[in-house]
């Protein structure tokens, strides 16, 4: 194990070195952790380090009462509960990975987190959800696309994102050979995902026949070898390396402007659309490789409310 990385040191380190040191500190010398997770933890540790310096308290080891104060201060400043909770998790992990007890496990910290969530709920705070992307949005975008390489790539990207419910980082990690015909439709074999970091489950997602036709047309036009990135960057100089995850949101916004879509919109929209079609929550969770039904329910709660007991009663009584 590397020497302990203190949170105060983390705040002063440049980003590349910080990411490398954090990867080592979490027993990941080969960089096996998802890069986005490492970056998020780096941001968390820097934020906690700044707070600790201002409060003149030790950051590693950090006392549980100080971490609870951090939660209270960030909540009072209007930070999202989900962000603060994630940052507390990062602090706990940093302690455990250098052999120290985690202050995040202490009751006083858990009470602070619970208090923060309750106050946020009472104040009307809700975690922002990505705007759902619908089939009609995609169809309108496809109608305006032509035969250029950029248009073919983006048509394949948008439709594959919706069919597979893959996250942006998972989409851009695909290779051309990962998409394969299967019966009347196709499948995509996914490597590492957020919930399957070592690809031990061999995740496979459904791809519709129409989407596969667009993907195949793009691969042929671009001359992609099976091991080439499925979605490379494009410029006047030709094809570059694989797209960055943030580029997925840029494609969505460029092809479907005015909706405020993010890189998560296709995943949310597919889940919502499936629920509207009457597909059971368990099958939606399977389609999106969610570890539990709870996340699906978060996305579909507005639709589920329309099928609640109160809604059914109102319709039967002619009040709705």
Short mmCIF file of C-alpha atoms in Angstrom, two decimals, residues 54-237:
data_model
loop_
_atom_site.label_atom_id
_atom_site.label_comp_id
_atom_site.label_asym_id
_atom_site.label_seq_id
_atom_site.Cartn_x
_atom_site.Cartn_y
_atom_site.Cartn_z
CA UNK A 54 -10.90 26.52 7.21
CA UNK A 55 -12.22 24.83 10.36
CA UNK A 56 -8.67 24.17 11.62
CA UNK A 57 -9.38 20.49 12.26
CA UNK A 58 -7.43 17.38 11.20
CA UNK A 59 -8.56 15.81 7.96
CA UNK A 60 -6.94 12.40 8.37
CA UNK A 61 -7.80 10.95 10.73
CA UNK A 62 -10.98 12.98 10.84
CA UNK A 63 -13.12 12.94 13.96
CA UNK A 64 -16.72 11.88 13.49
CA UNK A 65 -17.97 15.08 15.12
CA UNK A 66 -15.97 17.13 12.60
CA UNK A 67 -17.36 15.15 9.68
CA UNK A 68 -20.86 15.72 11.07
CA UNK A 69 -20.10 19.46 11.22
CA UNK A 70 -18.98 19.28 7.60
CA UNK A 71 -22.34 17.74 6.67
CA UNK A 72 -24.23 20.44 8.56
CA UNK A 73 -22.20 23.24 6.99
CA UNK A 74 -22.56 21.95 3.44
CA UNK A 75 -26.28 21.35 3.95
CA UNK A 76 -26.69 24.91 5.23
CA UNK A 77 -24.87 26.15 2.12
CA UNK A 78 -27.45 24.45 -0.07
CA UNK A 79 -25.42 21.50 -1.31
CA UNK A 80 -27.48 18.64 -2.73
CA UNK A 81 -27.94 15.81 -0.21
CA UNK A 82 -26.77 13.25 -2.76
CA UNK A 83 -23.50 15.14 -3.27
CA UNK A 84 -22.79 15.52 0.44
CA UNK A 85 -23.59 11.84 1.04
CA UNK A 86 -21.19 10.83 -1.72
CA UNK A 87 -18.45 13.02 -0.27
CA UNK A 88 -18.94 11.44 3.16
CA UNK A 89 -18.61 8.02 1.53
CA UNK A 90 -15.32 9.15 -0.06
CA UNK A 91 -13.97 10.25 3.33
CA UNK A 92 -14.89 6.91 4.84
CA UNK A 93 -13.21 5.02 2.04
CA UNK A 94 -10.05 7.11 2.29
CA UNK A 95 -9.79 6.25 5.98
CA UNK A 96 -10.44 2.54 5.53
CA UNK A 97 -7.92 2.20 2.74
CA UNK A 98 -5.10 3.53 4.89
CA UNK A 99 -6.08 1.30 7.81
CA UNK A 100 -8.04 3.82 9.86
CA UNK A 101 -11.58 3.49 11.23
CA UNK A 102 -14.12 5.33 9.13
CA UNK A 103 -15.77 8.35 10.77
CA UNK A 104 -18.58 7.94 8.23
CA UNK A 105 -19.74 4.87 10.15
CA UNK A 106 -20.26 6.80 13.37
CA UNK A 107 -23.80 7.40 14.57
CA UNK A 108 -23.30 11.17 14.83
CA UNK A 109 -22.48 11.35 11.11
CA UNK A 110 -25.42 9.16 10.16
CA UNK A 111 -27.70 11.40 12.20
CA UNK A 112 -26.29 14.47 10.45
CA UNK A 113 -26.99 12.90 7.06
CA UNK A 114 -30.51 11.95 8.12
CA UNK A 115 -31.10 15.48 9.40
CA UNK A 116 -29.84 16.94 6.12
CA UNK A 117 -32.18 14.77 4.04
CA UNK A 118 -35.17 15.57 6.24
CA UNK A 119 -34.50 19.30 6.05
CA UNK A 120 -34.04 19.11 2.29
CA UNK A 121 -37.34 17.27 1.90
CA UNK A 122 -39.14 19.79 4.10
CA UNK A 123 -37.64 22.59 2.03
CA UNK A 124 -38.85 21.05 -1.21
CA UNK A 125 -35.43 19.89 -2.43
CA UNK A 126 -35.47 17.00 -4.84
CA UNK A 127 -32.50 15.55 -6.66
CA UNK A 128 -32.62 16.72 -10.24
CA UNK A 129 -33.45 14.02 -12.74
CA UNK A 130 -32.28 14.10 -16.32
CA UNK A 131 -34.92 15.15 -18.84
CA UNK A 132 -36.29 11.93 -20.37
CA UNK A 133 -35.52 11.39 -24.04
CA UNK A 134 -38.47 9.94 -25.98
CA UNK A 135 -38.76 8.02 -29.24
CA UNK A 136 -40.46 11.03 -30.83
CA UNK A 137 -37.38 13.14 -30.05
CA UNK A 138 -35.15 10.54 -31.66
CA UNK A 139 -37.39 10.17 -34.72
CA UNK A 140 -37.37 13.93 -35.27
CA UNK A 141 -33.58 13.98 -35.03
CA UNK A 142 -33.17 11.06 -37.43
CA UNK A 143 -35.41 12.76 -39.99
CA UNK A 144 -32.92 15.61 -40.22
CA UNK A 145 -29.80 13.45 -40.64
CA UNK A 146 -28.11 12.57 -43.91
CA UNK A 147 -25.32 10.29 -45.12
CA UNK A 148 -22.24 12.10 -43.81
CA UNK A 149 -20.00 10.22 -41.40
CA UNK A 150 -21.02 12.55 -38.59
CA UNK A 151 -24.70 11.99 -39.28
CA UNK A 152 -24.31 8.22 -39.53
CA UNK A 153 -22.31 8.03 -36.31
CA UNK A 154 -24.75 10.18 -34.38
CA UNK A 155 -27.77 8.25 -35.65
CA UNK A 156 -26.15 5.03 -34.43
CA UNK A 157 -25.16 6.61 -31.12
CA UNK A 158 -28.57 8.06 -30.26
CA UNK A 159 -30.56 4.94 -31.13
CA UNK A 160 -28.10 2.56 -29.47
CA UNK A 161 -28.11 4.68 -26.31
CA UNK A 162 -31.90 4.42 -26.11
CA UNK A 163 -32.10 0.69 -26.85
CA UNK A 164 -29.35 -0.37 -24.45
CA UNK A 165 -29.85 2.14 -21.59
CA UNK A 166 -26.06 2.36 -21.38
CA UNK A 167 -24.41 5.24 -19.54
CA UNK A 168 -22.27 7.68 -21.54
CA UNK A 169 -18.98 6.17 -20.33
CA UNK A 170 -20.21 2.69 -21.24
CA UNK A 171 -21.33 3.76 -24.71
CA UNK A 172 -18.04 5.33 -25.70
CA UNK A 173 -16.13 2.30 -24.36
CA UNK A 174 -17.80 0.00 -26.90
CA UNK A 175 -15.87 -1.46 -29.82
CA UNK A 176 -17.32 -2.13 -33.25
CA UNK A 177 -17.24 -5.88 -32.72
CA UNK A 178 -19.30 -5.65 -29.53
CA UNK A 179 -22.53 -5.25 -31.51
CA UNK A 180 -23.60 -8.56 -33.05
CA UNK A 181 -26.72 -9.86 -34.85
CA UNK A 182 -28.92 -12.14 -32.79
CA UNK A 183 -32.00 -13.66 -34.40
CA UNK A 184 -34.17 -10.93 -35.93
CA UNK A 185 -32.50 -8.26 -33.85
CA UNK A 186 -29.04 -7.86 -32.27
CA UNK A 187 -27.17 -7.65 -28.98
CA UNK A 188 -24.29 -5.64 -27.62
CA UNK A 189 -21.75 -7.25 -25.33
CA UNK A 190 -20.75 -4.74 -22.70
CA UNK A 191 -17.43 -4.78 -20.87
CA UNK A 192 -17.13 -2.97 -17.55
CA UNK A 193 -20.18 -1.10 -16.33
CA UNK A 194 -20.78 1.01 -13.24
CA UNK A 195 -22.32 -1.99 -11.45
CA UNK A 196 -19.99 -4.63 -12.95
CA UNK A 197 -16.47 -3.19 -12.80
CA UNK A 198 -14.63 -6.43 -13.59
CA UNK A 199 -17.12 -7.49 -16.29
CA UNK A 200 -17.66 -10.72 -14.37
CA UNK A 201 -21.34 -10.95 -15.31
CA UNK A 202 -20.79 -10.57 -19.04
CA UNK A 203 -23.50 -7.94 -19.49
CA UNK A 204 -25.50 -8.27 -22.72
CA UNK A 205 -28.05 -5.69 -23.90
CA UNK A 206 -30.79 -5.87 -26.51
CA UNK A 207 -30.46 -3.93 -29.77
CA UNK A 208 -33.47 -3.53 -32.07
CA UNK A 209 -33.28 -4.46 -35.73
CA UNK A 210 -33.70 -0.81 -36.77
CA UNK A 211 -30.90 0.33 -34.49
CA UNK A 212 -28.60 -2.48 -35.61
CA UNK A 213 -29.13 -1.43 -39.23
CA UNK A 214 -27.97 2.08 -38.36
CA UNK A 215 -24.98 0.79 -36.39
CA UNK A 216 -23.99 -1.58 -39.23
CA UNK A 217 -24.31 1.21 -41.79
CA UNK A 218 -22.09 3.47 -39.69
CA UNK A 219 -19.46 0.75 -39.19
CA UNK A 220 -19.34 0.02 -42.92
CA UNK A 221 -19.15 3.69 -43.93
CA UNK A 222 -16.39 4.41 -41.40
CA UNK A 223 -14.49 1.22 -42.19
CA UNK A 224 -14.22 0.28 -38.52
CA UNK A 225 -12.29 -2.86 -37.59
CA UNK A 226 -13.92 -5.09 -34.94
CA UNK A 227 -11.52 -3.88 -32.23
CA UNK A 228 -11.84 -0.19 -33.18
CA UNK A 229 -13.80 2.20 -30.95
CA UNK A 230 -17.42 2.12 -32.09
CA UNK A 231 -17.81 5.85 -31.57
CA UNK A 232 -14.59 7.70 -32.43
CA UNK A 233 -14.29 11.45 -32.51
CA UNK A 234 -14.50 12.99 -35.98
CA UNK A 235 -12.75 16.01 -37.42
CA UNK A 236 -11.59 17.35 -40.76
CA UNK A 237 -8.45 15.29 -40.28
#
